[in-house]
Coordinates of N, CA and C in Angstrom, one line a residue:
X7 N 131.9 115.5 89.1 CA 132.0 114.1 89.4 C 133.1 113.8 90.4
X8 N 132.6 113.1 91.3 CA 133.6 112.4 92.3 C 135.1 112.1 91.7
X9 N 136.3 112.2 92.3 CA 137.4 111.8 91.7 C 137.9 110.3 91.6
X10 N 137.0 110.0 92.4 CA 137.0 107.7 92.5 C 135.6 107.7 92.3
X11 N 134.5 108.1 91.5 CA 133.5 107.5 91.1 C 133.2 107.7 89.6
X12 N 132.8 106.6 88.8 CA 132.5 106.2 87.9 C 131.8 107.4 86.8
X13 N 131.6 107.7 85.6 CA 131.1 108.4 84.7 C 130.5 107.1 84.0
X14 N 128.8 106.9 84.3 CA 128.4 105.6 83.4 C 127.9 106.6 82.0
X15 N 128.6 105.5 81.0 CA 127.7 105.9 79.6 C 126.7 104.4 79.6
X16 N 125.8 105.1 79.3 CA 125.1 103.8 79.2 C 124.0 103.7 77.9
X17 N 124.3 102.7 77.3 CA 123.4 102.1 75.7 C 121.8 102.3 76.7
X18 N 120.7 102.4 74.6 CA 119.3 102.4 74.9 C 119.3 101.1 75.1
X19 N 119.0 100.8 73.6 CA 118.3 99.5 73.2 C 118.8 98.4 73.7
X20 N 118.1 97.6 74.1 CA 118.4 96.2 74.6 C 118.5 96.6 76.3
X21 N 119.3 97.6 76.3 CA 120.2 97.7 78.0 C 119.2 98.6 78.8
X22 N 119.3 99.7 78.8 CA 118.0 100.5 79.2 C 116.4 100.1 78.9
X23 N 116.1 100.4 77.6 CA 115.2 100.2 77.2 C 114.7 98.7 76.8
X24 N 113.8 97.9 77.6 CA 113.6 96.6 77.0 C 112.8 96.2 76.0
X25 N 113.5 96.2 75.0 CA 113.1 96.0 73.4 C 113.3 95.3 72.8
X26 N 113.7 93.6 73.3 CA 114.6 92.9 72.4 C 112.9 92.0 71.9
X27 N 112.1 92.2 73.0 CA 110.9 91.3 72.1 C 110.4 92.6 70.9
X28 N 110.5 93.2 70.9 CA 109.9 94.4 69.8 C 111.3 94.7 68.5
X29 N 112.0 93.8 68.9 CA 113.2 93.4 67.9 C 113.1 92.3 66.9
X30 N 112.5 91.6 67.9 CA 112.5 90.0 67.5 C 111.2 90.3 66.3
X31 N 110.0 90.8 66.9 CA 109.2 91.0 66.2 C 109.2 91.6 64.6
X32 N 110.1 92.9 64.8 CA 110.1 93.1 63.7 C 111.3 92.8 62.6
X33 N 112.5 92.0 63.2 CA 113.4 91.3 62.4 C 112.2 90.9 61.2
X34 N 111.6 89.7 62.3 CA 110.5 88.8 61.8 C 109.6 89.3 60.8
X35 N 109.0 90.3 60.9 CA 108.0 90.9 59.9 C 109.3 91.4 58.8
X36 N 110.2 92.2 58.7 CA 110.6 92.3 57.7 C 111.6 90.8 57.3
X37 N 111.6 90.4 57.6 CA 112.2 88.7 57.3 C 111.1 88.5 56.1
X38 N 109.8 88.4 56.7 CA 108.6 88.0 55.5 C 108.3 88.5 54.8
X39 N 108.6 90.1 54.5 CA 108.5 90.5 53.6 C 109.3 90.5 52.4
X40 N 110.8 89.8 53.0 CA 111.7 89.6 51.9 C 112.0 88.0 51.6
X41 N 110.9 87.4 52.2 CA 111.0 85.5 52.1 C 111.9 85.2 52.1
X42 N 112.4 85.4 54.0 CA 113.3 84.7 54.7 C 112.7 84.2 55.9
X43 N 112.6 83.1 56.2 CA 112.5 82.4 57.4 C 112.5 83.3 58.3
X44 N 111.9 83.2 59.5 CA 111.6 84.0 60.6 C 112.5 83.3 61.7
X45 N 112.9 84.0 62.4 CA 114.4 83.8 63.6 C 114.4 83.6 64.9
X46 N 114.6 82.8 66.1 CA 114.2 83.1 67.1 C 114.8 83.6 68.2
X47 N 114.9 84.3 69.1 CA 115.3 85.0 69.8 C 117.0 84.6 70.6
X48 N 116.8 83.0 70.7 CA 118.2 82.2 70.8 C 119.1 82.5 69.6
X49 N 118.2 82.3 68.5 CA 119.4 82.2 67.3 C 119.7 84.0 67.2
X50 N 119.0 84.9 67.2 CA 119.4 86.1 67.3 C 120.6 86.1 67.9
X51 N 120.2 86.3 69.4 CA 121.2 86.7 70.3 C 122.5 85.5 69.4
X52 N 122.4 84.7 69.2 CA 123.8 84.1 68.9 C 124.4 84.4 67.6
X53 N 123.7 85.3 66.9 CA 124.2 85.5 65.3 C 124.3 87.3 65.1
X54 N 123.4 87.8 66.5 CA 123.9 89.7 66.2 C 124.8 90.0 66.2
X55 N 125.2 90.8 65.3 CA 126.4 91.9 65.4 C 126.4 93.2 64.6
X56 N 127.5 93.8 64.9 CA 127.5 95.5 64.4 C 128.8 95.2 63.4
X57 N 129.3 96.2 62.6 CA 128.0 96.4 61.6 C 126.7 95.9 61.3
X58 N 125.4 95.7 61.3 CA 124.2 95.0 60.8 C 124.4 94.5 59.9
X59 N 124.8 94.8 58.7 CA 124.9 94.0 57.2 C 125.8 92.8 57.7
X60 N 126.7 92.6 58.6 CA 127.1 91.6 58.9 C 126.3 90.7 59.4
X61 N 125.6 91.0 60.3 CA 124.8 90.2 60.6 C 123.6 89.6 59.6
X62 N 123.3 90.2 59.0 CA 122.5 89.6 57.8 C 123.6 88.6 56.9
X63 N 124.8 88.8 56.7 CA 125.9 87.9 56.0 C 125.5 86.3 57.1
X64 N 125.7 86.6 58.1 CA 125.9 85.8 59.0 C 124.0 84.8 58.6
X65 N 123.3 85.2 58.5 CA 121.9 84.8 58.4 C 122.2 83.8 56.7
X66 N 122.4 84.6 55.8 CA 121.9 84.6 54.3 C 123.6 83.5 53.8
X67 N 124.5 83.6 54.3 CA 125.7 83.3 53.7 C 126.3 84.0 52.8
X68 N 126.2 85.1 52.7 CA 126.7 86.3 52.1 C 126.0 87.9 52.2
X69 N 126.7 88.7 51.9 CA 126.4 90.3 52.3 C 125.4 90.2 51.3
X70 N 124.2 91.7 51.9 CA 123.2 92.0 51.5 C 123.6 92.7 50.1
X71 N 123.1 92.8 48.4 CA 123.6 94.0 47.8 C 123.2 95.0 48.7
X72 N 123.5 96.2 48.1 CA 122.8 97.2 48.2 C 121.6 97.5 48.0
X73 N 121.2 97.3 47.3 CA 119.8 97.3 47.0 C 118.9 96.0 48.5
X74 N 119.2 95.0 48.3 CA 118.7 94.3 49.3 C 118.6 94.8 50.7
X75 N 120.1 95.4 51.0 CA 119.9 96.0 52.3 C 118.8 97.2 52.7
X76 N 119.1 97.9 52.0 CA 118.0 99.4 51.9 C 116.8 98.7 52.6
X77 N 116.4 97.4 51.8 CA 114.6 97.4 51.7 C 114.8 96.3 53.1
X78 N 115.7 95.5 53.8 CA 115.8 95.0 54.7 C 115.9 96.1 55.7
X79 N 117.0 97.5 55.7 CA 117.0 98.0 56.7 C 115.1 98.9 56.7
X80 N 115.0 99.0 55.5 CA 114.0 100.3 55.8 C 112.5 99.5 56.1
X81 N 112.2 97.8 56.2 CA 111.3 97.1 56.6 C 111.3 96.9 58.4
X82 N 113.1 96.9 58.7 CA 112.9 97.0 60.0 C 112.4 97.8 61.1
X83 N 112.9 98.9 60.3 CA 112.8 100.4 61.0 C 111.2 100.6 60.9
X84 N 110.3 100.3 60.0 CA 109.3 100.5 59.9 C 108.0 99.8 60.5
X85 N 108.9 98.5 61.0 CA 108.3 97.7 62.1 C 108.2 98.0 63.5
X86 N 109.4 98.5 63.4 CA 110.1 98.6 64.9 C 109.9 99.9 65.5
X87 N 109.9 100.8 65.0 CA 109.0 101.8 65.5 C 107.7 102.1 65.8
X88 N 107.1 101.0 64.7 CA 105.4 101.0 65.0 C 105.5 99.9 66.6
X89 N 106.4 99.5 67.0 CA 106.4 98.8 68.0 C 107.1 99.6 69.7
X90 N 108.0 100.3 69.5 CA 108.9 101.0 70.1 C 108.3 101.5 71.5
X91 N 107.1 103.0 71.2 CA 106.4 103.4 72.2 C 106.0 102.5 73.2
X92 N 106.0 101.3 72.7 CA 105.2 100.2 74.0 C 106.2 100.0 74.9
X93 N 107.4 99.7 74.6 CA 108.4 99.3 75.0 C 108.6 99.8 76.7
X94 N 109.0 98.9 77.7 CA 109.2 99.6 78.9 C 110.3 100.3 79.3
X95 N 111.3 100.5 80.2 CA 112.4 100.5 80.6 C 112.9 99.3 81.3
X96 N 113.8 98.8 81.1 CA 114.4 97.4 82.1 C 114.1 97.7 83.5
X97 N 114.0 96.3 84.0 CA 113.5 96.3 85.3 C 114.7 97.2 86.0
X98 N 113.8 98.0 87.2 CA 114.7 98.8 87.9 C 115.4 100.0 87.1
X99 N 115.7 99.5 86.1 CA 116.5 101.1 85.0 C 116.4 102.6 85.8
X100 N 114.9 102.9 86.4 CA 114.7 103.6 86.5 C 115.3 104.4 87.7
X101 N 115.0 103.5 88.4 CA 115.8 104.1 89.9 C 117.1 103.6 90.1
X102 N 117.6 103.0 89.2 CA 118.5 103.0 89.5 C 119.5 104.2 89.0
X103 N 119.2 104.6 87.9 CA 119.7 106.5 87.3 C 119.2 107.2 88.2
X104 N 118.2 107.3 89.4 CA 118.1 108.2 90.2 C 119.0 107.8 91.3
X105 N 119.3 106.8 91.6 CA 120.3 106.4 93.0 C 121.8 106.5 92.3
X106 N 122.3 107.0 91.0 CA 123.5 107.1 90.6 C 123.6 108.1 91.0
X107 N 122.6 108.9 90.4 CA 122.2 110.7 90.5 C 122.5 111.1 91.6
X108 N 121.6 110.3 92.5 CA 121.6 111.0 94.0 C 123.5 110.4 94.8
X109 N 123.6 110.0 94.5 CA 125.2 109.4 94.7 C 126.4 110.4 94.5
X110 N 125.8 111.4 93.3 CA 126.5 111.8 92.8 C 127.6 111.7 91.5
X111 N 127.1 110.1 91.5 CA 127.4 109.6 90.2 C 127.2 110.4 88.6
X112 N 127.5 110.8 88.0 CA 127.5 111.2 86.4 C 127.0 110.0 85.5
X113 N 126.4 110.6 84.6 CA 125.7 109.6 83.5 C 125.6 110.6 82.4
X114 N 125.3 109.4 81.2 CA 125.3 109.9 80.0 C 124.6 108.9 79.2
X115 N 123.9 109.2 78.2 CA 123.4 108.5 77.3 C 124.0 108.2 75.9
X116 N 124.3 107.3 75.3 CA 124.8 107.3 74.0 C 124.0 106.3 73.4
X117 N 123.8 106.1 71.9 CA 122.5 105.1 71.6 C 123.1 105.2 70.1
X118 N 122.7 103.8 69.2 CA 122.7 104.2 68.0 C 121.7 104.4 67.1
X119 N 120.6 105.0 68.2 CA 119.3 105.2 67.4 C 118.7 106.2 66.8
X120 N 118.0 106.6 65.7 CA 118.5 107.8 65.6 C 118.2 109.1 66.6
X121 N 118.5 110.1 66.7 CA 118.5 111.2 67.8 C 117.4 111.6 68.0
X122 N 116.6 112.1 66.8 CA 115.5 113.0 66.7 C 114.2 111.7 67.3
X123 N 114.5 110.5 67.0 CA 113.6 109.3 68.2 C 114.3 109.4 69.3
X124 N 115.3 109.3 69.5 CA 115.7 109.1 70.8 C 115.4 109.9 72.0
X125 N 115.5 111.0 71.6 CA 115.0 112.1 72.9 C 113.9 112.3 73.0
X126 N 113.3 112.4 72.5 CA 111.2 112.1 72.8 C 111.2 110.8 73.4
X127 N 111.5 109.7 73.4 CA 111.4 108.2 74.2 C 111.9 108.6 75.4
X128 N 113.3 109.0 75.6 CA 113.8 109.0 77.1 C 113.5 110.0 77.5
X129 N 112.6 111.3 77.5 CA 112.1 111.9 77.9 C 110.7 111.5 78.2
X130 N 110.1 110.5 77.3 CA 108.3 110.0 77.4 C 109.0 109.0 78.7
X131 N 109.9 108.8 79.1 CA 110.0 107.9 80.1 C 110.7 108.2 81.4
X132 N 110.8 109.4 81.4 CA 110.8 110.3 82.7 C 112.2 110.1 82.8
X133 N 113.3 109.9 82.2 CA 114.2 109.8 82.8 C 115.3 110.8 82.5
X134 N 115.2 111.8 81.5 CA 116.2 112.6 80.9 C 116.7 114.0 81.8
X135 N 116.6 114.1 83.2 CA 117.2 114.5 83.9 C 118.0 113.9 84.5
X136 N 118.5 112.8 84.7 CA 119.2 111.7 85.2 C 120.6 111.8 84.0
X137 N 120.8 112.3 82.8 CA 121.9 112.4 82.0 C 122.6 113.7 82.0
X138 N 123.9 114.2 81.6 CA 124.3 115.2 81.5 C 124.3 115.3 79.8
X139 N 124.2 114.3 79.1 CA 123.8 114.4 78.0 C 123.3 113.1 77.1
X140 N 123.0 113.1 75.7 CA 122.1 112.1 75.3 C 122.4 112.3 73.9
X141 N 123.3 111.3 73.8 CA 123.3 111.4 71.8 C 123.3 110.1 71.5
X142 N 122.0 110.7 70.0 CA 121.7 109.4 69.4 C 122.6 109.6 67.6
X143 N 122.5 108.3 67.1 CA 123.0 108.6 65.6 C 122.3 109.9 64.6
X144 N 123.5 111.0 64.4 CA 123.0 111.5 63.9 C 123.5 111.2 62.2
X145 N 123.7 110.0 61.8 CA 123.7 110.1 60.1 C 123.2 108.4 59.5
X146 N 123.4 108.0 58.6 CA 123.1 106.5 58.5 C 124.0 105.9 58.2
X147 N 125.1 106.0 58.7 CA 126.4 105.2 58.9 C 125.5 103.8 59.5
X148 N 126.1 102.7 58.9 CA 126.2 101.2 59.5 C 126.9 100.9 60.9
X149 N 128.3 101.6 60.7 CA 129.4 101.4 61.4 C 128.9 101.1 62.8
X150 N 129.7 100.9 63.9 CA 129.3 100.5 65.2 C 129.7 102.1 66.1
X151 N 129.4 101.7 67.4 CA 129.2 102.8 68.3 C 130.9 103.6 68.5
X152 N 132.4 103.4 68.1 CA 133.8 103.6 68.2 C 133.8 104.9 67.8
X153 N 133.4 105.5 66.6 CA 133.8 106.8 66.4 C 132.5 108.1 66.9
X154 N 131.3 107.1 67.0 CA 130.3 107.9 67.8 C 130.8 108.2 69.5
X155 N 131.5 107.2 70.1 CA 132.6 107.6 71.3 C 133.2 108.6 71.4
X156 N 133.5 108.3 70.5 CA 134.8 109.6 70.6 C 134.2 111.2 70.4
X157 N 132.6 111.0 70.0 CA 132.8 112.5 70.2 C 131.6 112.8 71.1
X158 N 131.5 111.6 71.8 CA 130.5 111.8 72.8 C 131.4 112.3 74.3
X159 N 132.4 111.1 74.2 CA 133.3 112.0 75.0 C 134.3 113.6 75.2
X160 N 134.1 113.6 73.9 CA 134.8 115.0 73.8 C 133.6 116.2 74.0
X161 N 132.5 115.5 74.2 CA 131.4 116.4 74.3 C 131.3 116.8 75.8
X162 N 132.1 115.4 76.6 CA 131.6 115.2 78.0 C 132.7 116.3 78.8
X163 N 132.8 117.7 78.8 CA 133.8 118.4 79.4 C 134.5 118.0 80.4
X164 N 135.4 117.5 81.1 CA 135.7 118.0 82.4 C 135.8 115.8 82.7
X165 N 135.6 115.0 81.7 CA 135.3 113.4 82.1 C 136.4 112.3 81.2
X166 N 137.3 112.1 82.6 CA 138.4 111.6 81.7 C 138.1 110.1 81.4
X167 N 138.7 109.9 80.5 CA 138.6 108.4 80.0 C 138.4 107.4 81.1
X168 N 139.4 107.3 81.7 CA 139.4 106.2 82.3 C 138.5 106.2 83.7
X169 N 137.5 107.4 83.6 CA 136.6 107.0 84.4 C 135.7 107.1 83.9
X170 N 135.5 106.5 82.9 CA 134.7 106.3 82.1 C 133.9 104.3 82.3
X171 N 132.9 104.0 82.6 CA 132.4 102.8 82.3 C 131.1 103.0 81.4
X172 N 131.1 102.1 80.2 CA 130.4 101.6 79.3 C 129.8 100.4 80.0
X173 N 127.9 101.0 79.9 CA 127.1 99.8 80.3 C 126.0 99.2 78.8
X174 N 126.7 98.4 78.3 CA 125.8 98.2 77.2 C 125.1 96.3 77.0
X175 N 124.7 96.0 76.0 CA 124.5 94.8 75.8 C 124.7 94.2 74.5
X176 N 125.9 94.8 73.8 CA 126.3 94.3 72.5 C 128.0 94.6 72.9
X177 N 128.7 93.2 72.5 CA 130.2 93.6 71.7 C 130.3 94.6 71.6
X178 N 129.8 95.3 70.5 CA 130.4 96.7 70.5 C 130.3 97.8 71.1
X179 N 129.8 97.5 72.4 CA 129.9 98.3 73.4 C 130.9 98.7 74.0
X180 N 131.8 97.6 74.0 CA 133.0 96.8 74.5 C 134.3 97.3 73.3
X181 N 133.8 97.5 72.3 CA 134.9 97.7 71.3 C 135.0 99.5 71.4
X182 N 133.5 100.1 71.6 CA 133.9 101.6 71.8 C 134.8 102.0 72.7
X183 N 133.9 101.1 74.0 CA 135.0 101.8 75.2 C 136.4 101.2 75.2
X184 N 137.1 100.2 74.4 CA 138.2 100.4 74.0 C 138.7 101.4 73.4
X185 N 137.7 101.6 72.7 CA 138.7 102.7 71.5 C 139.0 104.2 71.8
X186 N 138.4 104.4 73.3 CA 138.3 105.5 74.0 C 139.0 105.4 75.3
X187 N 139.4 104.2 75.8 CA 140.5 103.7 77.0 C 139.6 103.9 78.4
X188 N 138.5 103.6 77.7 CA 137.3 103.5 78.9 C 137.3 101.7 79.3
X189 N 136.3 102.1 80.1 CA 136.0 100.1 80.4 C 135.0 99.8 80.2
X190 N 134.1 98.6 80.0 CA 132.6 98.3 79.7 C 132.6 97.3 80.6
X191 N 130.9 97.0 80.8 CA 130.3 96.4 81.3 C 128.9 95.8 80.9
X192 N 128.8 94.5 80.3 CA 128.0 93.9 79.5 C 126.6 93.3 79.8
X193 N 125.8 93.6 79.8 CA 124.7 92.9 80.3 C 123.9 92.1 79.1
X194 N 123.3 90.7 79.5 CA 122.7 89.3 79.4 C 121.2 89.5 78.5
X195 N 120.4 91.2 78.6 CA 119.3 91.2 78.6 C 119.1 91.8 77.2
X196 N 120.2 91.8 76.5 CA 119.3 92.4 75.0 C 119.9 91.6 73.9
X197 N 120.3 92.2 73.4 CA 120.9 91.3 71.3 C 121.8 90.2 71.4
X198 N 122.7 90.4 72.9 CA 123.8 88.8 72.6 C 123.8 87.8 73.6
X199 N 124.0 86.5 73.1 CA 124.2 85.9 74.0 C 124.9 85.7 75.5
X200 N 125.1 85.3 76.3 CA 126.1 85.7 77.4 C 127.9 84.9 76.6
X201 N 127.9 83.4 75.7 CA 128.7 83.2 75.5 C 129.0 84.2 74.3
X202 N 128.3 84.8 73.6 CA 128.7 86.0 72.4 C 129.3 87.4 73.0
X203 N 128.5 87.7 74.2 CA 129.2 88.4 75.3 C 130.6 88.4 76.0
X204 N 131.0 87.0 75.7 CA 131.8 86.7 76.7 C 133.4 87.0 76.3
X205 N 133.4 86.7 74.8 CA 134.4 87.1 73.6 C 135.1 88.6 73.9
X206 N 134.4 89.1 74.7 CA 134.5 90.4 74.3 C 135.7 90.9 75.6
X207 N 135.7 90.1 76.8 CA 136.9 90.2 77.5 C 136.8 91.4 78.6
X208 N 135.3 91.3 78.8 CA 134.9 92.4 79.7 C 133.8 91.5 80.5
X209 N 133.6 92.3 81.9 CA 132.3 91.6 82.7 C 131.5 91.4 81.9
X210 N 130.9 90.6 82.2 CA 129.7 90.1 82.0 C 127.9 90.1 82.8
X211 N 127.4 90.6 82.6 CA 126.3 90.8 84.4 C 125.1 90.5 83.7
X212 N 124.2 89.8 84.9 CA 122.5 89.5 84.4 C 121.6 90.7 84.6
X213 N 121.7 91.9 85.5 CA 121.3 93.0 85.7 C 122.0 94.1 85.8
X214 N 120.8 95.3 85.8 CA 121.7 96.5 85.8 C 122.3 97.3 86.8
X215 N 121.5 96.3 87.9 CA 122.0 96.3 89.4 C 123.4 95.8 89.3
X216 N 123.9 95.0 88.9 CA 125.4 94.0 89.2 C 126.0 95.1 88.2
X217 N 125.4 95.2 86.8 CA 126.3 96.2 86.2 C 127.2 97.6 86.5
X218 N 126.5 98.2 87.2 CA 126.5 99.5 88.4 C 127.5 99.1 89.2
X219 N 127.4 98.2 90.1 CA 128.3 97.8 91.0 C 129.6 97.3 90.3
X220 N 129.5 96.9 89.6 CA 130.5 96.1 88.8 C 131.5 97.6 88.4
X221 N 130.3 98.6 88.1 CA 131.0 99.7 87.2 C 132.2 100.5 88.4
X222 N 131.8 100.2 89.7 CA 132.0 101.4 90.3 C 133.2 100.8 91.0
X223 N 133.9 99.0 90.8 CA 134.8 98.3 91.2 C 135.5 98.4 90.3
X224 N 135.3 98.8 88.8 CA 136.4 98.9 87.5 C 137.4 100.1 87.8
X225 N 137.0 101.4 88.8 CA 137.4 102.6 88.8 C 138.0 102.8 89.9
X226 N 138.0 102.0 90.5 CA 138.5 102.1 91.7 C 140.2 102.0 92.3

């Protein structure tokens, strides 16, 4: 990697991958299976957050038991994957990992989805030569993307923090690459709103085109 250019880590869901209507959907289907009101995409983005059970706190006015959550998480997952494969790449996503590539730019994937899905999709989608590596969640931790960082970058030989940019579309995108003394870069197009975005004390961008650019003005 260049010594003044950027190492993007860059999130699936929501950022890469455009999935937030195949989110919406299946919130929704498991919402009805546990008779809760079905949500709309506005109030989404204004009420997501990581951990998930918080965000369900945030819906219900108190945390899921245990028991509740299981059958809330295991209705979504079983939605949302029957929905997944459809799903495209965000506009441009694609070439634009090949014009980082060809730049010389570094990339990496990190996701909190699980792994053993994860690499069959970004491979079904032509893009997994475009990464030097790709990790998805490997256990069922709640927790957010901060200690999954940390060993993503320790995984990344030779790539120091601070040329590090995080391109994601959740808060806690923003909270990893803190916790790694990296920088982020937030994008408009998946789980939060731009003012839920905005909290977070990092750019803010409507594409992955401005994100890029944005990324490669943080390191400079």
């Amino acid at each position: 990697m260049g010594k003044h250019s950027a190492h993007l880590v860059w999130d699936w869901n929501g950022t890469l991958l455009d999935d937030i209507g195949a989110v919406i959907e299946a919130t929704n289907a498991a919402f009805e299976e546990i008779g809760m009101e079905p949500i709309t995409l506005a109030r989404y983005r204004e009420l997501y957050c990581v951990p998930v059970p918080k965000f369900y706190e945030r819906l219900m006015g108190r945390l899921p038991s245990d028991e509740e959550w299981a059958v809330m998480d295991g209705a979504f997952h079983r939605h949302y994957w029957q929905r997944a494969d459809a799903c495209g790449l965000a506009d441009g996503a694609a070439e634009l990992l090949a014009a980082a590539a060809g730049a010389g730019r570094t990339q990496s994937l990190l996701s909190l989805a699980p792994h053993e899905r994860l690499v069959p999709l970004v491979r079904q989608h032509g893009i997994a030569d475009w990464f030097v590596r790709v990790d998805g969640r490997q256990d069922t931790s709640t927790a957010g993307k901060a200690g999954h960082m940390v060993r993503h970058l320790r995984e990344l030989e030779g790539v120091a923090s601070e040329r590090v940019v995080v391109i994601g579309d959740a808060a806690d995108d923003a909270v990893a690459a803190a916790h790694v003394g990296a920088r982020a870069v937030l994008y408009t197009g998946g789980s939060h709103s731009r003012a839920s975005l905005a909290v977070a004390g990092v750019p803010v961008v409507d594409s992955l085109a401005e994100a890029v650019a944005v990324a490669e003005e943080l390191v400079r």
